[in-house]
GROMACS .gro file of C-alpha atoms in nm:
model
  263
    1MET     CA    1  -7.621   1.507   4.798
    2ALA     CA    2  -7.967   1.652   4.839
    3ALA     CA    3  -7.966   2.029   4.707
    4ARG     CA    4  -7.912   2.260   4.970
    5THR     CA    5  -7.972   2.635   5.017
    6ASN     CA    6  -7.642   2.820   5.047
    7GLY     CA    7  -7.707   3.194   5.141
    8SER     CA    8  -7.904   3.302   4.790
    9TRP     CA    9  -7.825   3.011   4.593
   10ARG     CA   10  -7.977   2.663   4.570
   11VAL     CA   11  -7.684   2.429   4.501
   12HIS     CA   12  -7.664   2.083   4.377
   13GLY     CA   13  -7.352   1.877   4.255
   14LEU     CA   14  -7.220   1.515   4.151
   15SER     CA   15  -6.916   1.352   4.018
   16VAL     CA   16  -6.942   1.013   3.843
   17GLU     CA   17  -6.730   0.786   3.696
   18GLY     CA   18  -6.666   0.773   3.313
   19TYR     CA   19  -6.735   0.432   3.142
   20ARG     CA   20  -6.356   0.358   3.098
   21HIS     CA   21  -6.312   0.439   3.473
   22ARG     CA   22  -6.647   0.193   3.545
   23ARG     CA   23  -6.505  -0.078   3.309
   24ASP     CA   24  -6.140  -0.093   3.488
   25ASN     CA   25  -6.303  -0.043   3.828
   26VAL     CA   26  -6.113   0.286   3.876
   27PRO     CA   27  -6.243   0.538   4.097
   28CYS     CA   28  -6.373   0.879   3.966
   29GLN     CA   29  -6.077   1.138   3.951
   30ASP     CA   30  -6.334   1.411   3.955
   31ALA     CA   31  -6.446   1.604   4.246
   32TRP     CA   32  -6.651   1.888   4.357
   33SER     CA   33  -6.724   2.138   4.666
   34CYS     CA   34  -6.941   2.437   4.746
   35ALA     CA   35  -6.951   2.622   5.096
   36THR     CA   36  -7.079   2.973   5.206
   37HIS     CA   37  -6.882   3.234   5.426
   38GLY     CA   38  -7.134   3.476   5.528
   39SER     CA   39  -7.280   3.611   5.193
   40VAL     CA   40  -6.984   3.479   4.982
   41THR     CA   41  -7.074   3.125   4.798
   42VAL     CA   42  -6.799   2.928   4.676
   43LEU     CA   43  -6.835   2.644   4.390
   44ALA     CA   44  -6.555   2.471   4.293
   45VAL     CA   45  -6.502   2.156   4.048
   46ALA     CA   46  -6.167   1.974   3.967
   47ASP     CA   47  -6.051   1.701   3.721
   48GLY     CA   48  -5.786   1.472   3.809
   49ALA     CA   49  -5.520   1.383   3.560
   50GLY     CA   50  -5.626   1.022   3.458
   51SER     CA   51  -5.241   0.915   3.402
   52ARG     CA   52  -5.181   1.013   3.775
   53PRO     CA   53  -5.199   0.772   4.008
   54ARG     CA   54  -5.319   0.992   4.317
   55SER     CA   55  -5.509   1.268   4.118
   56ASP     CA   56  -5.828   1.149   4.271
   57GLU     CA   57  -5.697   1.232   4.590
   58GLY     CA   58  -5.538   1.587   4.429
   59SER     CA   59  -5.906   1.660   4.294
   60ARG     CA   60  -6.084   1.629   4.614
   61LEU     CA   61  -5.774   1.831   4.786
   62ALA     CA   62  -5.812   2.110   4.553
   63VAL     CA   63  -6.183   2.172   4.576
   64ASP     CA   64  -6.149   2.182   4.953
   65LEU     CA   65  -5.872   2.428   4.961
   66ALA     CA   66  -6.069   2.611   4.676
   67VAL     CA   67  -6.366   2.670   4.922
   68GLU     CA   68  -6.158   2.762   5.203
   69HIS     CA   69  -5.928   2.997   5.059
   70PHE     CA   70  -6.176   3.184   4.762
   71GLY     CA   71  -6.454   3.191   5.060
   72ARG     CA   72  -6.184   3.512   5.236
   73LEU     CA   73  -6.291   3.712   4.922
   74PRO     CA   74  -6.484   4.016   4.999
   75ALA     CA   75  -6.825   4.019   5.025
   76SER     CA   76  -6.900   4.383   4.893
   77GLU     CA   77  -6.895   4.479   4.544
   78VAL     CA   78  -6.542   4.524   4.382
   79ASP     CA   79  -6.377   4.672   4.061
   80GLY     CA   80  -6.217   4.481   3.792
   81PRO     CA   81  -5.872   4.535   3.882
   82PHE     CA   82  -5.921   4.449   4.236
   83ALA     CA   83  -6.090   4.172   4.197
   84HIS     CA   84  -5.888   4.012   3.939
   85ARG     CA   85  -5.583   4.055   4.202
   86VAL     CA   86  -5.809   3.901   4.498
   87LEU     CA   87  -5.899   3.590   4.279
   88ARG     CA   88  -5.545   3.544   4.176
   89GLN     CA   89  -5.408   3.556   4.542
   90ALA     CA   90  -5.672   3.301   4.622
   91PHE     CA   91  -5.549   3.061   4.347
   92LEU     CA   92  -5.165   3.133   4.460
   93ARG     CA   93  -5.290   3.044   4.802
   94VAL     CA   94  -5.465   2.726   4.698
   95ALA     CA   95  -5.159   2.595   4.491
   96ASP     CA   96  -4.929   2.666   4.782
   97ASP     CA   97  -5.113   2.491   5.021
   98PHE     CA   98  -5.160   2.210   4.766
   99ALA     CA   99  -4.789   2.169   4.742
  100ASP     CA  100  -4.752   2.200   5.087
  101SER     CA  101  -4.968   1.893   5.143
  102THR     CA  102  -4.892   1.688   4.842
  103GLY     CA  103  -4.481   1.758   4.852
  104GLY     CA  104  -4.527   1.915   4.510
  105SER     CA  105  -4.563   1.583   4.346
  106ALA     CA  106  -4.724   1.529   4.008
  107ASP     CA  107  -4.888   1.258   4.112
  108PHE     CA  108  -5.167   1.440   4.272
  109ALA     CA  109  -5.227   1.654   3.954
  110THR     CA  110  -5.565   1.834   3.894
  111THR     CA  111  -5.744   2.102   3.726
  112LEU     CA  112  -5.938   2.336   3.925
  113THR     CA  113  -6.254   2.589   3.835
  114VAL     CA  114  -6.392   2.813   4.061
  115VAL     CA  115  -6.688   3.045   4.102
  116VAL     CA  116  -6.714   3.278   4.376
  117LEU     CA  117  -7.078   3.448   4.431
  118ALA     CA  118  -7.070   3.750   4.591
  119PRO     CA  119  -7.334   4.060   4.636
  120GLY     CA  120  -7.247   4.273   4.344
  121TRP     CA  121  -7.003   4.064   4.149
  122LEU     CA  122  -6.925   3.702   4.046
  123GLY     CA  123  -6.571   3.576   4.057
  124HIS     CA  124  -6.426   3.332   3.799
  125CYS     CA  125  -6.079   3.127   3.843
  126SER     CA  126  -5.989   2.836   3.643
  127VAL     CA  127  -5.667   2.663   3.533
  128GLY     CA  128  -5.725   2.361   3.299
  129ASP     CA  129  -6.000   2.263   3.082
  130GLY     CA  130  -6.314   2.313   3.307
  131PHE     CA  131  -6.607   2.578   3.209
  132VAL     CA  132  -6.839   2.785   3.353
  133VAL     CA  133  -7.190   2.866   3.204
  134LEU     CA  134  -7.383   3.147   3.321
  135ARG     CA  135  -7.783   3.206   3.285
  136ALA     CA  136  -7.848   3.601   3.266
  137GLY     CA  137  -8.103   3.812   3.092
  138THR     CA  138  -8.400   3.747   2.831
  139GLU     CA  139  -8.407   3.778   2.434
  140ASP     CA  140  -8.761   3.735   2.309
  141GLY     CA  141  -8.864   3.585   2.610
  142GLU     CA  142  -8.604   3.334   2.639
  143ARG     CA  143  -8.342   3.289   2.908
  144GLN     CA  144  -7.969   3.323   2.777
  145PHE     CA  145  -7.649   3.121   2.877
  146HIS     CA  146  -7.326   3.257   2.834
  147LEU     CA  147  -6.990   3.063   2.861
  148LEU     CA  148  -6.723   3.236   3.023
  149PRO     CA  149  -6.397   3.240   2.834
  150GLN     CA  150  -6.174   2.950   2.935
  151PRO     CA  151  -5.775   2.962   2.960
  152ASP     CA  152  -5.551   2.946   2.663
  153ALA     CA  153  -5.472   2.623   2.511
  154VAL     CA  154  -5.149   2.487   2.582
  155SER     CA  155  -5.132   2.497   2.212
  156GLU     CA  156  -5.272   2.537   1.875
  157TYR     CA  157  -5.232   2.160   1.784
  158SER     CA  158  -5.223   2.001   2.138
  159ASN     CA  159  -5.534   1.869   2.356
  160GLU     CA  160  -5.297   1.884   2.675
  161THR     CA  161  -5.409   2.070   2.966
  162VAL     CA  162  -5.267   2.292   3.233
  163PHE     CA  163  -5.277   2.167   3.589
  164LEU     CA  164  -5.270   2.301   3.945
  165THR     CA  165  -4.917   2.108   3.964
  166SER     CA  166  -4.791   2.239   3.632
  167PRO     CA  167  -4.500   2.469   3.643
  168ASP     CA  168  -4.693   2.705   3.437
  169ALA     CA  169  -5.006   2.720   3.625
  170ALA     CA  170  -5.001   3.066   3.775
  171ARG     CA  171  -4.891   3.230   3.407
  172ARG     CA  172  -5.173   3.013   3.237
  173MET     CA  173  -5.445   3.043   3.546
  174ARG     CA  174  -5.767   3.273   3.412
  175THR     CA  175  -5.959   3.534   3.594
  176ASP     CA  176  -6.245   3.693   3.536
  177CYS     CA  177  -6.491   3.936   3.689
  178VAL     CA  178  -6.875   3.983   3.638
  179ARG     CA  179  -7.109   4.260   3.746
  180ASP     CA  180  -7.446   4.172   3.683
  181GLU     CA  181  -7.719   4.139   3.851
  182GLY     CA  182  -7.935   3.940   3.606
  183VAL     CA  183  -7.733   3.614   3.672
  184ASP     CA  184  -7.956   3.384   3.817
  185ALA     CA  185  -7.769   3.054   3.780
  186VAL     CA  186  -7.441   2.899   3.756
  187LEU     CA  187  -7.304   2.576   3.578
  188LEU     CA  188  -6.963   2.466   3.646
  189SER     CA  189  -6.816   2.128   3.497
  190THR     CA  190  -6.493   1.935   3.426
  191ASP     CA  191  -6.426   1.842   3.072
  192GLY     CA  192  -6.615   1.544   3.054
  193LEU     CA  193  -6.929   1.724   2.969
  194ALA     CA  194  -6.810   1.986   2.715
  195GLN     CA  195  -6.917   1.776   2.388
  196ALA     CA  196  -7.282   1.794   2.557
  197ALA     CA  197  -7.301   2.133   2.702
  198LEU     CA  198  -7.129   2.343   2.512
  199SER     CA  199  -7.170   2.415   2.122
  200TRP     CA  200  -6.840   2.367   1.917
  201SER     CA  201  -6.675   2.523   1.580
  202GLY     CA  202  -6.348   2.390   1.432
  203GLY     CA  203  -6.275   2.220   1.764
  204VAL     CA  204  -6.317   2.497   1.973
  205PRO     CA  205  -6.589   2.569   2.217
  206GLN     CA  206  -6.804   2.856   2.104
  207THR     CA  207  -7.096   2.917   2.309
  208ALA     CA  208  -7.319   2.714   2.610
  209ASN     CA  209  -7.547   2.457   2.425
  210GLU     CA  210  -7.841   2.615   2.533
  211SER     CA  211  -8.102   2.326   2.556
  212PHE     CA  212  -7.843   2.086   2.804
  213ALA     CA  213  -7.811   2.393   3.015
  214ALA     CA  214  -8.190   2.482   3.052
  215ALA     CA  215  -8.277   2.100   3.135
  216VAL     CA  216  -8.011   2.058   3.397
  217LEU     CA  217  -8.141   2.372   3.583
  218ARG     CA  218  -8.505   2.320   3.526
  219SER     CA  219  -8.529   2.070   3.889
  220LEU     CA  220  -8.354   2.322   4.073
  221ASP     CA  221  -8.540   2.609   3.934
  222ALA     CA  222  -8.866   2.418   4.031
  223GLY     CA  223  -8.750   2.434   4.408
  224ALA     CA  224  -8.634   2.213   4.663
  225VAL     CA  225  -8.563   1.862   4.590
  226GLU     CA  226  -8.631   1.537   4.761
  227ALA     CA  227  -8.343   1.424   4.910
  228GLY     CA  228  -8.151   1.139   4.726
  229SER     CA  229  -8.390   1.197   4.431
  230GLU     CA  230  -8.193   1.457   4.253
  231ASP     CA  231  -7.868   1.256   4.309
  232GLU     CA  232  -8.052   0.933   4.115
  233LYS     CA  233  -8.168   1.145   3.833
  234LEU     CA  234  -7.862   1.337   3.753
  235ALA     CA  235  -7.622   1.035   3.763
  236ALA     CA  236  -7.860   0.844   3.539
  237LEU     CA  237  -7.832   1.145   3.295
  238LEU     CA  238  -7.441   1.164   3.315
  239ARG     CA  239  -7.381   0.800   3.301
  240SER     CA  240  -7.653   0.773   2.982
  241ASP     CA  241  -7.551   0.623   2.672
  242ARG     CA  242  -7.609   0.923   2.492
  243LEU     CA  243  -7.353   1.128   2.682
  244THR     CA  244  -7.117   0.830   2.714
  245ALA     CA  245  -7.109   0.820   2.346
  246LEU     CA  246  -6.989   1.179   2.358
  247ASN     CA  247  -6.746   1.157   2.599
  248GLY     CA  248  -6.646   0.831   2.830
  249ASP     CA  249  -6.480   1.046   3.069
  250ASP     CA  250  -6.552   1.112   3.427
  251LYS     CA  251  -6.851   1.405   3.455
  252THR     CA  252  -6.894   1.659   3.682
  253LEU     CA  253  -7.198   1.891   3.699
  254LEU     CA  254  -7.227   2.156   3.989
  255ARG     CA  255  -7.514   2.380   3.948
  256ALA     CA  256  -7.661   2.663   4.126
  257VAL     CA  257  -7.981   2.846   4.107
  258ARG     CA  258  -8.055   3.198   4.295
  259VAL     CA  259  -8.345   3.190   4.506
  260GLY     CA  260  -8.347   3.536   4.624
  261GLY     CA  261  -8.162   3.866   4.593
  262GLY     CA  262  -7.902   3.956   4.311
  263VAL     CA  263  -7.534   3.896   4.245
   0.00000   0.00000   0.00000
C-alpha cells in the first residue's frame, strides 16, 4: 500500500513471505492492518504459526478484529490502571470474536501485537513474539529509540511462543501505557525482523537497533511518498540477502510517524 495519513500519523506497512515460503510456494502467514476511528489510530501486526494449515487466515482475521475493537478505546487521556483495563478488555473481545469465527481451532493460530495512538497516551497490547519500538526524545542531538517490553517467554529454555488461540493467552498477554508527548514514530514488527531491528544479549532482545529503526523511518519522515514506490523499496529491503541471512521467516514492518500534534 502507499503511505497514507491516518489522523495525526503517516502510516505505511508491508508483509512479505520469507525465503522458505518463497522456495516452497507457501503464502505469507504474516498480516498487518491500521485504521483511524476519530482521533484514535490503531496499528496491528500478526504472525501466523508456521505449523498450522490456516494460520495465514488467522493472522488476517486477528489484525482486522484488532483495529475494530481497539479502535473503540477512549480518545481522551487516561490513567495507567484504566488504560491497562480497557486494553485487556479489547483483547478479550478480539479473542472471543476470533474463537467464534474459527470455531476455536488451533489451525488458525497466530500472534498479535497492537498499538493504540490516542491523544495524551499510547497503548500497547501483545501476545506472542511481535515487538514495538518507539522513537521519543533526543540525547546529544540524536533521536532515541525505545523497545517496549515484550511478553515473558514460555520458558527459559524454549523458543516457543503464545498464540491468540493458546489456552493461556489471556494470562500471558501483556499491556503497556505510555504517556510521552515526545513520541513521534512507532515501529511494529513480527519476529522475522527481530535479529535486524533489535540488539541482543544472552539470547534476549535488550534494546532497539537504532541504525535500523532510523533507516526505515527516514522515507516517512521525508513526507508523502509516491504510490507504489514505498512498497517496492521496503519489499526489496525485507527480501534482501542480508536480512534473509539473519532470519528466513516471513517479515512484516508497520511504521507510523507523527505529522502533527502530540501522542
